[in-house]
mmCIF file of C-alpha atoms and ligand atoms in Angstrom:
data_model
loop_
_atom_site.group_PDB
_atom_site.id
_atom_site.type_symbol
_atom_site.label_atom_id
_atom_site.label_comp_id
_atom_site.label_asym_id
_atom_site.label_seq_id
_atom_site.Cartn_x
_atom_site.Cartn_y
_atom_site.Cartn_z
ATOM 1 C CA MET S 1 -9.032 16.125 9.697
ATOM 2 C CA LYS S 2 -8.586 13.329 11.015
ATOM 3 C CA VAL S 3 -4.848 13.042 13.009
ATOM 4 C CA LEU S 4 -3.394 9.355 12.990
ATOM 5 C CA TYR S 5 -0.852 8.828 15.301
ATOM 6 C CA ALA S 6 1.598 5.422 15.919
ATOM 7 C CA LYS S 7 5.353 5.250 17.815
ATOM 8 C CA GLU S 8 6.989 3.463 14.313
ATOM 9 C CA SER S 9 6.458 5.411 11.088
ATOM 10 C CA ASP S 10 6.417 2.156 9.240
ATOM 11 C CA GLN S 11 3.035 1.104 10.606
ATOM 12 C CA LEU S 12 1.577 4.772 9.292
ATOM 13 C CA SER S 13 3.668 4.308 5.747
ATOM 14 C CA ARG S 14 1.455 1.007 5.545
ATOM 15 C CA TRP S 15 -1.492 2.387 6.734
ATOM 16 C CA ALA S 16 -1.497 4.596 3.748
ATOM 17 C CA ALA S 17 0.031 2.048 1.576
ATOM 18 C CA ASP S 18 -2.992 0.473 2.279
ATOM 19 C CA ARG S 19 -4.986 3.378 0.900
ATOM 20 C CA PHE S 20 -3.777 3.756 -2.247
ATOM 21 C CA VAL S 21 -4.245 -0.150 -2.700
ATOM 22 C CA GLU S 22 -7.995 0.011 -1.604
ATOM 23 C CA GLN S 23 -8.685 3.253 -3.635
ATOM 24 C CA LEU S 24 -7.046 1.746 -7.086
ATOM 25 C CA LYS S 25 -9.611 -1.785 -6.364
ATOM 26 C CA LYS S 26 -11.895 0.678 -6.011
ATOM 27 C CA ASN S 27 -10.957 2.582 -9.241
ATOM 28 C CA PRO S 28 -8.530 0.694 -10.894
ATOM 29 C CA LYS S 29 -8.729 4.270 -13.568
ATOM 30 C CA SER S 30 -7.793 6.397 -10.142
ATOM 31 C CA ILE S 31 -5.890 9.238 -10.728
ATOM 32 C CA LEU S 32 -3.165 9.550 -7.897
ATOM 33 C CA GLY S 33 -1.440 12.272 -6.250
ATOM 34 C CA LEU S 34 2.290 11.795 -5.581
ATOM 35 C CA ALA S 35 4.851 13.625 -3.441
ATOM 36 C CA THR S 36 8.626 13.408 -3.501
ATOM 37 C CA GLY S 37 10.888 13.505 -0.214
ATOM 38 C CA SER S 38 11.889 11.121 2.589
ATOM 39 C CA THR S 39 8.432 10.777 4.074
ATOM 40 C CA PRO S 40 6.864 8.477 1.495
ATOM 41 C CA LYS S 41 9.523 6.516 0.489
ATOM 42 C CA LYS S 42 8.574 3.735 2.467
ATOM 43 C CA MET S 43 5.315 3.798 1.149
ATOM 44 C CA TYR S 44 6.290 3.579 -2.218
ATOM 45 C CA GLU S 45 8.561 0.885 -1.582
ATOM 46 C CA TYR S 46 5.443 -1.423 0.520
ATOM 47 C CA LEU S 47 3.535 -0.211 -3.023
ATOM 48 C CA GLY S 48 5.985 -1.883 -4.975
ATOM 49 C CA GLU S 49 5.952 -5.029 -2.756
ATOM 50 C CA ASP S 50 2.078 -5.043 -3.468
ATOM 51 C CA THR S 51 2.715 -5.096 -7.086
ATOM 52 C CA ARG S 52 4.866 -7.870 -7.185
ATOM 53 C CA ALA S 53 3.085 -9.288 -5.026
ATOM 54 C CA GLY S 54 -0.019 -8.909 -7.520
ATOM 55 C CA LYS S 55 -2.373 -7.434 -4.757
ATOM 56 C CA VAL S 56 -2.230 -3.995 -6.417
ATOM 57 C CA SER S 57 -2.080 -2.739 -10.042
ATOM 58 C CA PHE S 58 -1.404 0.755 -11.601
ATOM 59 C CA SER S 59 -1.998 -0.565 -14.690
ATOM 60 C CA GLN S 60 -4.829 1.858 -15.336
ATOM 61 C CA ALA S 61 -3.624 4.099 -13.166
ATOM 62 C CA LYS S 62 -2.620 8.001 -13.815
ATOM 63 C CA SER S 63 -0.728 10.002 -11.743
ATOM 64 C CA TYR S 64 0.276 13.742 -11.202
ATOM 65 C CA ASN S 65 3.297 14.749 -8.764
ATOM 66 C CA LEU S 66 3.193 17.987 -6.679
ATOM 67 C CA ASP S 67 6.549 19.593 -8.051
ATOM 68 C CA GLU S 68 9.412 20.067 -9.645
ATOM 69 C CA TYR S 69 12.732 22.356 -9.093
ATOM 70 C CA VAL S 70 13.369 24.446 -12.045
ATOM 71 C CA GLY S 71 16.542 24.017 -13.960
ATOM 72 C CA LEU S 72 17.078 20.162 -13.070
ATOM 73 C CA ALA S 73 15.953 17.846 -16.324
ATOM 74 C CA SER S 74 14.345 14.484 -15.282
ATOM 75 C CA ASP S 75 17.748 12.427 -15.809
ATOM 76 C CA HIS S 76 19.434 14.805 -12.939
ATOM 77 C CA PRO S 77 19.610 12.334 -9.719
ATOM 78 C CA ALA S 78 18.097 15.672 -7.324
ATOM 79 C CA SER S 79 15.328 16.041 -9.768
ATOM 80 C CA TYR S 80 11.504 14.892 -9.020
ATOM 81 C CA HIS S 81 11.245 13.313 -12.217
ATOM 82 C CA TYR S 82 14.159 10.898 -11.249
ATOM 83 C CA PHE S 83 13.313 10.374 -7.659
ATOM 84 C CA MET S 84 9.782 9.064 -8.562
ATOM 85 C CA GLN S 85 11.532 6.554 -11.657
ATOM 86 C CA GLU S 86 13.469 5.201 -8.649
ATOM 87 C CA GLN S 87 11.591 5.003 -6.065
ATOM 88 C CA LEU S 88 7.954 4.258 -7.553
ATOM 89 C CA PHE S 89 7.415 4.547 -11.274
ATOM 90 C CA SER S 90 10.278 1.561 -11.913
ATOM 91 C CA LYS S 91 8.627 -0.442 -9.236
ATOM 92 C CA VAL S 92 4.975 -0.463 -10.286
ATOM 93 C CA ASP S 93 2.810 -1.387 -13.275
ATOM 94 C CA PHE S 94 2.190 1.964 -14.501
ATOM 95 C CA PRO S 95 1.792 2.166 -18.424
ATOM 96 C CA GLU S 96 3.892 4.379 -20.502
ATOM 97 C CA GLY S 97 3.087 7.960 -20.389
ATOM 98 C CA ALA S 98 0.722 7.365 -16.803
ATOM 99 C CA ASN S 99 2.631 9.817 -14.869
ATOM 100 C CA THR S 100 3.308 13.366 -15.244
ATOM 101 C CA LEU S 101 4.984 16.169 -13.344
ATOM 102 C CA PRO S 102 5.716 19.402 -14.021
ATOM 103 C CA ASN S 103 8.722 20.516 -16.621
ATOM 104 C CA GLY S 104 11.346 22.424 -14.433
ATOM 105 C CA VAL S 105 13.312 22.795 -17.488
ATOM 106 C CA ALA S 106 9.895 24.256 -20.076
ATOM 107 C CA GLU S 107 11.093 27.393 -21.535
ATOM 108 C CA ASP S 108 8.322 29.134 -20.705
ATOM 109 C CA LEU S 109 7.924 28.546 -17.014
ATOM 110 C CA ASP S 110 4.971 30.656 -16.361
ATOM 111 C CA LYS S 111 3.083 29.131 -19.250
ATOM 112 C CA GLU S 112 4.569 25.406 -17.821
ATOM 113 C CA ALA S 113 2.830 25.945 -15.051
ATOM 114 C CA LEU S 114 -0.478 27.083 -16.185
ATOM 115 C CA THR S 115 -0.988 23.835 -18.818
ATOM 116 C CA TYR S 116 0.230 21.491 -16.167
ATOM 117 C CA ASP S 117 -3.117 22.904 -13.705
ATOM 118 C CA ARG S 118 -5.092 22.251 -16.677
ATOM 119 C CA LYS S 119 -4.320 18.867 -17.573
ATOM 120 C CA ILE S 120 -5.010 18.638 -13.595
ATOM 121 C CA GLN S 121 -8.434 20.347 -14.167
ATOM 122 C CA GLU S 122 -9.143 17.955 -17.305
ATOM 123 C CA GLU S 123 -8.746 14.903 -15.461
ATOM 124 C CA GLY S 124 -11.561 16.231 -12.751
ATOM 125 C CA GLU S 125 -10.305 15.632 -9.275
ATOM 126 C CA LEU S 126 -7.556 13.826 -7.989
ATOM 127 C CA ASP S 127 -9.072 10.771 -5.475
ATOM 128 C CA ILE S 128 -6.336 10.680 -3.617
ATOM 129 C CA LEU S 129 -2.974 12.346 -2.565
ATOM 130 C CA ILE S 130 -0.140 11.935 -0.524
ATOM 131 C CA LEU S 131 1.594 14.515 0.785
ATOM 132 C CA GLY S 132 4.744 15.636 3.291
ATOM 133 C CA ILE S 133 5.307 18.755 5.113
ATOM 134 C CA GLY S 134 8.524 21.203 5.200
ATOM 135 C CA SER S 135 9.767 22.300 8.636
ATOM 136 C CA ASN S 136 8.407 25.703 7.957
ATOM 137 C CA ALA S 137 4.776 24.006 6.514
ATOM 138 C CA HIS S 138 4.923 23.916 3.325
ATOM 139 C CA ILE S 139 2.764 21.323 1.122
ATOM 140 C CA GLY S 140 4.076 20.639 -2.484
ATOM 141 C CA PHE S 141 6.518 23.548 -2.750
ATOM 142 C CA ASN S 142 3.694 26.173 -1.181
ATOM 143 C CA GLU S 143 5.817 27.890 0.742
ATOM 144 C CA PRO S 144 4.860 30.878 3.438
ATOM 145 C CA ASN S 145 3.173 33.576 1.902
ATOM 146 C CA ASN S 146 0.337 36.185 2.396
ATOM 147 C CA VAL S 147 -1.762 34.543 0.158
ATOM 148 C CA PHE S 148 -2.783 30.567 -0.899
ATOM 149 C CA GLU S 149 -1.906 30.119 -4.056
ATOM 150 C CA ALA S 150 -4.882 28.788 -6.054
ATOM 151 C CA LEU S 151 -2.911 27.677 -9.370
ATOM 152 C CA THR S 152 0.085 25.419 -10.449
ATOM 153 C CA HIS S 153 2.639 28.436 -9.758
ATOM 154 C CA VAL S 154 6.591 29.176 -10.103
ATOM 155 C CA VAL S 155 7.712 29.705 -6.419
ATOM 156 C CA GLU S 156 10.912 30.689 -4.993
ATOM 157 C CA LEU S 157 11.702 28.846 -2.530
ATOM 158 C CA ASP S 158 12.715 29.706 1.143
ATOM 159 C CA GLU S 159 16.206 29.817 2.545
ATOM 160 C CA SER S 160 14.764 27.191 5.263
ATOM 161 C CA THR S 161 13.608 24.776 2.272
ATOM 162 C CA ARG S 162 16.936 24.863 0.425
ATOM 163 C CA GLN S 163 18.889 24.175 3.871
ATOM 164 C CA ASP S 164 16.326 21.267 4.545
ATOM 165 C CA ASN S 165 16.911 19.923 0.937
ATOM 166 C CA SER S 166 20.648 20.924 0.443
ATOM 167 C CA ARG S 167 21.123 17.133 1.707
ATOM 168 C CA PHE S 168 20.109 15.837 -1.635
ATOM 169 C CA PHE S 169 22.705 17.820 -3.038
ATOM 170 C CA GLU S 170 26.144 18.461 -3.423
ATOM 171 C CA LYS S 171 26.697 22.037 -2.030
ATOM 172 C CA ILE S 172 23.693 24.454 -0.498
ATOM 173 C CA GLU S 173 24.914 26.548 -3.832
ATOM 174 C CA ASP S 174 23.824 23.838 -6.345
ATOM 175 C CA VAL S 175 19.855 23.591 -4.271
ATOM 176 C CA PRO S 176 17.597 25.123 -6.959
ATOM 177 C CA THR S 177 15.905 28.815 -5.941
ATOM 178 C CA HIS S 178 12.511 27.915 -7.447
ATOM 179 C CA ALA S 179 10.368 25.275 -8.378
ATOM 180 C CA ILE S 180 6.634 24.587 -9.988
ATOM 181 C CA SER S 181 4.339 23.921 -7.629
ATOM 182 C CA MET S 182 0.544 22.490 -8.080
ATOM 183 C CA GLY S 183 -1.411 25.047 -6.165
ATOM 184 C CA MET S 184 -3.939 24.458 -3.594
ATOM 185 C CA ARG S 185 -6.652 23.952 -5.778
ATOM 186 C CA ALA S 186 -6.242 20.453 -6.957
ATOM 187 C CA ILE S 187 -4.644 19.813 -3.425
ATOM 188 C CA MET S 188 -8.157 21.162 -1.589
ATOM 189 C CA GLN S 189 -10.009 19.570 -4.695
ATOM 190 C CA ALA S 190 -8.696 15.888 -3.963
ATOM 191 C CA LYS S 191 -10.901 13.352 -2.978
ATOM 192 C CA GLU S 192 -9.191 12.207 -0.193
ATOM 193 C CA VAL S 193 -5.744 13.410 1.333
ATOM 194 C CA LEU S 194 -2.814 12.014 3.085
ATOM 195 C CA LEU S 195 -0.704 13.978 5.009
ATOM 196 C CA MET S 196 2.526 12.369 6.330
ATOM 197 C CA ALA S 197 4.531 13.340 8.830
ATOM 198 C CA PHE S 198 8.105 12.102 10.394
ATOM 199 C CA GLY S 199 10.370 13.045 12.941
ATOM 200 C CA GLU S 200 11.161 15.606 15.544
ATOM 201 C CA ASN S 201 12.066 18.258 13.251
ATOM 202 C CA LYS S 202 8.147 18.319 11.408
ATOM 203 C CA ALA S 203 6.765 18.400 15.472
ATOM 204 C CA GLU S 204 6.469 22.400 15.593
ATOM 205 C CA ALA S 205 4.953 22.540 12.033
ATOM 206 C CA ILE S 206 2.438 19.691 12.994
ATOM 207 C CA ARG S 207 1.412 21.648 15.960
ATOM 208 C CA ASP S 208 0.837 24.773 13.519
ATOM 209 C CA LEU S 209 -1.110 22.590 11.237
ATOM 210 C CA VAL S 210 -3.839 21.037 13.886
ATOM 211 C CA LYS S 211 -3.806 23.584 16.818
ATOM 212 C CA GLY S 212 -2.981 27.181 14.970
ATOM 213 C CA LYS S 213 -5.834 28.790 12.493
ATOM 214 C CA VAL S 214 -5.906 28.874 9.056
ATOM 215 C CA ASP S 215 -3.070 30.810 7.810
ATOM 216 C CA PRO S 216 -0.994 31.062 4.794
ATOM 217 C CA GLN S 217 2.005 31.495 6.857
ATOM 218 C CA VAL S 218 1.426 28.300 7.446
ATOM 219 C CA PRO S 219 0.170 26.146 4.327
ATOM 220 C CA ALA S 220 -0.498 22.777 5.268
ATOM 221 C CA SER S 221 -3.135 24.700 7.703
ATOM 222 C CA ILE S 222 -5.750 24.838 4.614
ATOM 223 C CA LEU S 223 -5.726 21.269 5.168
ATOM 224 C CA GLN S 224 -7.935 21.792 8.489
ATOM 225 C CA LEU S 225 -11.318 23.100 5.582
ATOM 226 C CA HIS S 226 -10.564 19.610 3.746
ATOM 227 C CA PRO S 227 -13.533 17.165 4.030
ATOM 228 C CA ASN S 228 -11.319 14.210 3.822
ATOM 229 C CA ALA S 229 -7.742 14.672 5.136
ATOM 230 C CA THR S 230 -5.701 12.336 7.546
ATOM 231 C CA ILE S 231 -2.711 13.462 8.856
ATOM 232 C CA LEU S 232 -0.527 10.389 9.400
ATOM 233 C CA ILE S 233 2.019 11.107 12.672
ATOM 234 C CA ASP S 234 5.030 9.512 14.114
ATOM 235 C CA GLU S 235 6.023 9.669 17.875
ATOM 236 C CA GLY S 236 9.122 13.366 17.110
ATOM 237 C CA ALA S 237 5.999 15.194 14.939
ATOM 238 C CA ALA S 238 3.799 13.884 17.418
ATOM 239 C CA SER S 239 5.848 15.599 20.575
ATOM 240 C CA LEU S 240 4.025 19.093 20.497
ATOM 241 C CA LEU S 241 0.587 17.819 20.770
ATOM 242 C CA SER S 242 -1.499 16.278 23.104
ATOM 243 C CA GLU S 243 -2.915 12.973 23.459
ATOM 244 C CA GLU S 244 -6.552 14.332 23.379
ATOM 245 C CA ASP S 245 -5.385 15.589 19.854
ATOM 246 C CA ARG S 246 -5.117 12.254 17.848
ATOM 247 C CA GLU S 247 -6.597 9.091 17.494
ATOM 248 C CA SER S 248 -3.488 6.086 17.791
ATOM 249 C CA LEU S 249 -3.491 3.978 14.614
HETATM 250 C C1 LIG F 301 10.300 18.529 -0.497
HETATM 251 C C2 LIG F 301 8.575 18.684 -1.000
HETATM 252 C C3 LIG F 301 7.726 18.221 -0.214
HETATM 253 C C4 LIG F 301 7.973 17.878 0.797
HETATM 254 C C5 LIG F 301 9.410 18.290 1.929
HETATM 255 C C6 LIG F 301 9.387 17.034 2.931
HETATM 256 O O1 LIG F 301 10.448 20.389 -0.323
HETATM 257 N N1 LIG F 301 8.671 19.321 -2.021
HETATM 258 O O2 LIG F 301 6.808 17.665 -0.543
HETATM 259 O O3 LIG F 301 6.447 17.230 1.248
HETATM 260 O O4 LIG F 301 10.348 18.298 0.755
HETATM 261 O O5 LIG F 301 10.808 16.215 2.291
HETATM 262 P P1 LIG F 301 11.120 15.263 3.705
HETATM 263 O O6 LIG F 301 9.531 14.696 3.262
HETATM 264 O O7 LIG F 301 12.573 14.777 2.687
HETATM 265 O O8 LIG F 301 11.179 15.536 5.254
#
Protein backbone atom coordinates (compact mmCIF):
# COMPACT_ATOMS: atom_id res chain seq x y z
CA MET A 1 0.00 0.00 0.00
CA LYS A 2 1.41 3.33 -1.06
CA VAL A 3 0.62 6.49 0.95
CA LEU A 4 0.89 9.69 -1.10
CA TYR A 5 0.77 13.09 0.57
CA ALA A 6 0.18 16.55 -0.81
CA LYS A 7 -0.52 19.71 1.17
CA GLU A 8 -3.47 20.67 -1.02
CA SER A 9 -6.27 18.23 -1.78
CA ASP A 10 -6.66 19.57 -5.35
CA GLN A 11 -3.24 18.17 -6.27
CA LEU A 12 -4.41 14.74 -5.14
CA SER A 13 -7.69 15.05 -7.04
CA ARG A 14 -5.72 15.95 -10.18
CA TRP A 15 -3.40 12.98 -9.67
CA ALA A 16 -6.34 10.59 -9.21
CA ALA A 17 -8.12 12.01 -12.28
CA ASP A 18 -4.91 11.45 -14.27
CA ARG A 19 -4.87 7.78 -13.22
CA PHE A 20 -8.41 7.42 -14.59
CA VAL A 21 -7.41 9.18 -17.82
CA GLU A 22 -4.38 6.89 -18.23
CA GLN A 23 -6.48 3.81 -17.52
CA LEU A 24 -9.09 4.83 -20.13
CA LYS A 25 -6.34 5.49 -22.67
CA LYS A 26 -4.83 2.09 -22.02
CA ASN A 27 -8.23 0.36 -22.16
CA PRO A 28 -11.18 2.44 -23.41
CA LYS A 29 -13.49 -0.40 -22.32
CA SER A 30 -12.43 -0.12 -18.69
CA ILE A 31 -14.78 -1.05 -15.88
CA LEU A 32 -14.67 1.80 -13.37
CA GLY A 33 -15.60 1.63 -9.69
CA LEU A 34 -17.01 4.93 -8.43
CA ALA A 35 -17.65 6.58 -5.08
CA THR A 36 -19.84 9.37 -3.78
CA GLY A 37 -19.25 11.92 -1.02
CA SER A 38 -17.61 15.32 -1.07
CA THR A 39 -14.10 13.86 -1.47
CA PRO A 40 -14.23 12.74 -5.15
CA LYS A 41 -16.16 15.82 -6.35
CA LYS A 42 -13.08 17.73 -7.52
CA MET A 43 -11.69 14.69 -9.29
CA TYR A 44 -15.01 14.30 -11.14
CA GLU A 45 -14.87 17.99 -12.05
CA TYR A 46 -11.40 17.44 -13.55
CA LEU A 47 -12.67 14.43 -15.52
CA GLY A 48 -15.51 16.59 -16.88
CA GLU A 49 -13.00 19.23 -17.98
CA ASP A 50 -10.73 16.60 -19.54
CA THR A 51 -13.67 15.17 -21.48
CA ARG A 52 -14.68 18.60 -22.79
CA ALA A 53 -11.05 19.23 -23.78
CA GLY A 54 -10.98 15.92 -25.70
CA LYS A 55 -8.26 14.45 -23.46
CA VAL A 56 -10.34 11.45 -22.41
CA SER A 57 -13.46 9.59 -23.45
CA PHE A 58 -15.80 7.35 -21.47
CA SER A 59 -17.70 6.31 -24.60
CA GLN A 60 -16.78 2.64 -24.27
CA ALA A 61 -16.41 2.45 -20.49
CA LYS A 62 -18.81 1.14 -17.85
CA SER A 63 -19.14 2.00 -14.19
CA TYR A 64 -20.35 0.42 -10.96
CA ASN A 65 -20.87 2.48 -7.82
CA LEU A 66 -20.07 1.39 -4.32
CA ASP A 67 -23.40 1.98 -2.67
CA GLU A 68 -26.86 3.51 -2.46
CA TYR A 69 -29.19 4.44 0.38
CA VAL A 70 -32.15 2.18 1.02
CA GLY A 71 -35.43 3.98 0.44
CA LEU A 72 -34.17 6.75 -1.85
CA ALA A 73 -35.27 6.57 -5.47
CA SER A 74 -32.89 7.71 -8.19
CA ASP A 75 -34.64 11.10 -8.51
CA HIS A 76 -34.24 11.89 -4.78
CA PRO A 77 -31.68 14.73 -4.53
CA ALA A 78 -29.81 12.97 -1.67
CA SER A 79 -29.61 9.64 -3.51
CA TYR A 80 -26.28 8.50 -4.87
CA HIS A 81 -27.88 8.00 -8.30
CA TYR A 82 -28.69 11.70 -8.30
CA PHE A 83 -25.25 12.68 -7.00
CA MET A 84 -23.48 10.70 -9.72
CA GLN A 85 -25.69 12.15 -12.44
CA GLU A 86 -24.96 15.69 -11.24
CA GLN A 87 -21.26 15.30 -10.49
CA LEU A 88 -20.04 13.03 -13.26
CA PHE A 89 -22.44 11.24 -15.60
CA SER A 90 -23.87 14.47 -17.04
CA LYS A 91 -20.36 15.88 -17.49
CA VAL A 92 -18.70 13.03 -19.41
CA ASP A 93 -19.62 10.88 -22.40
CA PHE A 94 -20.67 7.52 -20.98
CA PRO A 95 -23.14 5.81 -23.33
CA GLU A 96 -26.73 5.18 -22.23
CA GLY A 97 -26.98 2.30 -19.74
CA ALA A 98 -23.26 2.19 -18.91
CA ASN A 99 -23.64 3.28 -15.29
CA THR A 100 -24.92 0.92 -12.64
CA LEU A 101 -25.71 1.58 -8.99
CA PRO A 102 -27.58 -0.62 -6.53
CA ASN A 103 -31.33 0.03 -6.53
CA GLY A 104 -32.20 1.32 -3.06
CA VAL A 105 -35.93 1.00 -3.65
CA ALA A 106 -35.93 -2.60 -4.91
CA GLU A 107 -38.77 -4.66 -3.47
CA ASP A 108 -36.43 -7.43 -2.36
CA LEU A 109 -33.28 -5.68 -1.16
CA ASP A 110 -31.26 -8.82 -0.37
CA LYS A 111 -31.96 -10.13 -3.84
CA GLU A 112 -30.98 -6.78 -5.34
CA ALA A 113 -27.68 -6.90 -3.42
CA LEU A 114 -26.84 -10.37 -4.70
CA THR A 115 -27.87 -9.50 -8.25
CA TYR A 116 -25.62 -6.44 -8.10
CA ASP A 117 -22.72 -8.54 -6.90
CA ARG A 118 -23.27 -11.06 -9.68
CA LYS A 119 -23.30 -8.29 -12.30
CA ILE A 120 -19.88 -7.09 -11.13
CA GLN A 121 -18.55 -10.64 -11.04
CA GLU A 122 -19.73 -11.16 -14.61
CA GLU A 123 -17.67 -8.15 -15.69
CA GLY A 124 -14.56 -9.81 -14.26
CA GLU A 125 -12.84 -7.24 -12.09
CA LEU A 126 -13.07 -3.50 -11.72
CA ASP A 127 -10.07 -2.01 -13.54
CA ILE A 128 -9.78 1.00 -11.25
CA LEU A 129 -11.78 1.93 -8.16
CA ILE A 130 -11.95 5.26 -6.38
CA LEU A 131 -12.80 5.24 -2.66
CA GLY A 132 -13.41 7.82 0.02
CA ILE A 133 -13.36 6.90 3.70
CA GLY A 134 -15.82 7.53 6.52
CA SER A 135 -14.63 9.11 9.77
CA ASN A 136 -15.20 5.62 11.27
CA ALA A 137 -12.97 4.14 8.50
CA HIS A 138 -15.83 2.68 6.45
CA ILE A 139 -15.32 2.18 2.72
CA GLY A 140 -18.42 2.19 0.56
CA PHE A 141 -20.86 1.51 3.38
CA ASN A 142 -18.86 -1.36 4.85
CA GLU A 143 -19.28 -0.29 8.46
CA PRO A 144 -17.06 -1.43 11.38
CA ASN A 145 -18.06 -5.02 12.07
CA ASN A 146 -16.80 -8.33 13.48
CA VAL A 147 -16.21 -9.66 9.99
CA PHE A 148 -15.38 -8.29 6.55
CA GLU A 149 -18.51 -8.80 4.42
CA ALA A 150 -17.47 -10.32 1.12
CA LEU A 151 -20.52 -9.70 -1.05
CA THR A 152 -22.77 -6.74 -1.81
CA HIS A 153 -25.14 -6.56 1.14
CA VAL A 154 -27.77 -4.56 2.98
CA VAL A 155 -26.17 -2.75 5.91
CA GLU A 156 -27.51 -0.87 8.91
CA LEU A 157 -25.71 2.47 9.05
CA ASP A 158 -23.78 3.47 12.18
CA GLU A 159 -25.17 6.42 14.11
CA SER A 160 -21.86 8.24 13.47
CA THR A 161 -22.29 7.72 9.71
CA ARG A 162 -25.85 9.04 9.84
CA GLN A 163 -24.59 12.08 11.78
CA ASP A 164 -21.73 12.66 9.30
CA ASN A 165 -24.05 12.40 6.32
CA SER A 166 -26.89 14.43 7.84
CA ARG A 167 -25.38 17.53 6.20
CA PHE A 168 -26.89 16.34 2.92
CA PHE A 169 -30.40 16.14 4.43
CA GLU A 170 -32.73 18.64 6.06
CA LYS A 171 -32.72 16.83 9.39
CA ILE A 172 -31.11 13.74 10.92
CA GLU A 173 -34.43 11.83 10.87
CA ASP A 174 -34.36 12.05 7.07
CA VAL A 175 -31.04 10.17 6.81
CA PRO A 176 -31.76 6.58 5.79
CA THR A 177 -31.00 3.90 8.38
CA HIS A 178 -29.84 1.34 5.82
CA ALA A 179 -27.89 1.14 2.57
CA ILE A 180 -26.78 -1.40 -0.01
CA SER A 181 -23.00 -1.59 -0.19
CA MET A 182 -20.53 -3.36 -2.41
CA GLY A 183 -18.66 -5.92 -0.31
CA MET A 184 -14.95 -6.46 0.19
CA ARG A 185 -14.51 -9.08 -2.50
CA ALA A 186 -15.17 -6.74 -5.43
CA ILE A 187 -13.13 -4.02 -3.70
CA MET A 188 -10.16 -6.32 -3.11
CA GLN A 189 -10.36 -7.79 -6.61
CA ALA A 190 -10.17 -4.34 -8.25
CA LYS A 191 -6.91 -4.15 -10.20
CA GLU A 192 -6.13 -0.72 -8.80
CA VAL A 193 -7.62 1.08 -5.80
CA LEU A 194 -7.25 4.79 -5.01
CA LEU A 195 -8.51 5.96 -1.63
CA MET A 196 -8.68 9.71 -1.09
CA ALA A 197 -9.06 11.35 2.33
CA PHE A 198 -9.13 15.08 2.94
CA GLY A 199 -9.34 17.03 6.19
CA GLU A 200 -8.62 16.52 9.84
CA ASN A 201 -11.82 14.63 10.57
CA LYS A 202 -10.32 11.74 8.56
CA ALA A 203 -6.97 11.77 10.42
CA GLU A 204 -7.82 9.04 12.95
CA ALA A 205 -9.27 6.76 10.30
CA ILE A 206 -6.15 7.27 8.17
CA ARG A 207 -3.81 6.60 11.10
CA ASP A 208 -5.68 3.35 11.88
CA LEU A 209 -5.72 2.35 8.21
CA VAL A 210 -2.00 3.00 7.71
CA LYS A 211 -0.53 2.09 11.11
CA GLY A 212 -3.05 -0.28 12.70
CA LYS A 213 -3.59 -3.96 12.11
CA VAL A 214 -6.00 -5.42 9.58
CA ASP A 215 -9.24 -5.42 11.52
CA PRO A 216 -12.89 -5.46 10.38
CA GLN A 217 -13.55 -2.79 13.04
CA VAL A 218 -11.40 -0.57 10.77
CA PRO A 219 -12.91 -1.62 7.43
CA ALA A 220 -10.43 0.34 5.27
CA SER A 221 -7.52 -1.54 6.89
CA ILE A 222 -8.22 -4.45 4.54
CA LEU A 223 -6.47 -2.36 1.86
CA GLN A 224 -3.15 -3.19 3.56
CA LEU A 225 -3.57 -6.57 1.84
CA HIS A 226 -4.36 -5.11 -1.60
CA PRO A 227 -1.52 -5.49 -4.11
CA ASN A 228 -2.12 -2.15 -5.84
CA ALA A 229 -3.71 0.38 -3.47
CA THR A 230 -2.74 4.03 -3.13
CA ILE A 231 -3.90 6.20 -0.24
CA LEU A 232 -4.02 9.91 -1.16
CA ILE A 233 -4.02 12.26 1.83
CA ASP A 234 -3.88 16.00 2.31
CA GLU A 235 -2.39 17.88 5.24
CA GLY A 236 -5.40 17.45 7.54
CA ALA A 237 -5.86 13.73 6.88
CA ALA A 238 -2.11 13.15 7.32
CA SER A 239 -1.93 15.02 10.63
CA LEU A 240 -1.62 11.91 12.83
CA LEU A 241 1.04 10.24 10.66
CA SER A 242 4.74 10.96 10.77
CA GLU A 243 6.71 11.96 7.69
CA GLU A 244 8.23 8.51 7.21
CA ASP A 245 4.75 7.00 6.93
CA ARG A 246 4.13 8.76 3.61
CA GLU A 247 5.70 9.89 0.36
CA SER A 248 5.17 13.36 -1.07
CA LEU A 249 3.38 13.60 -4.40
C1 LIG B 1 -20.37 8.07 2.47
C2 LIG B 1 -20.07 7.08 1.36
C3 LIG B 1 -18.61 6.71 1.33
C4 LIG B 1 -17.75 7.95 1.44
C5 LIG B 1 -18.02 8.63 2.75
C6 LIG B 1 -17.15 9.86 3.00
O1 LIG B 1 -20.65 7.48 3.69
N1 LIG B 1 -20.85 5.89 1.45
O2 LIG B 1 -18.34 6.01 0.12
O3 LIG B 1 -16.40 7.61 1.33
O4 LIG B 1 -19.38 9.03 2.71
O5 LIG B 1 -17.76 11.00 2.53
P1 LIG B 1 -17.05 12.39 2.32
O6 LIG B 1 -16.17 12.23 1.14
O7 LIG B 1 -18.17 13.35 2.05
O8 LIG B 1 -16.30 12.69 3.56
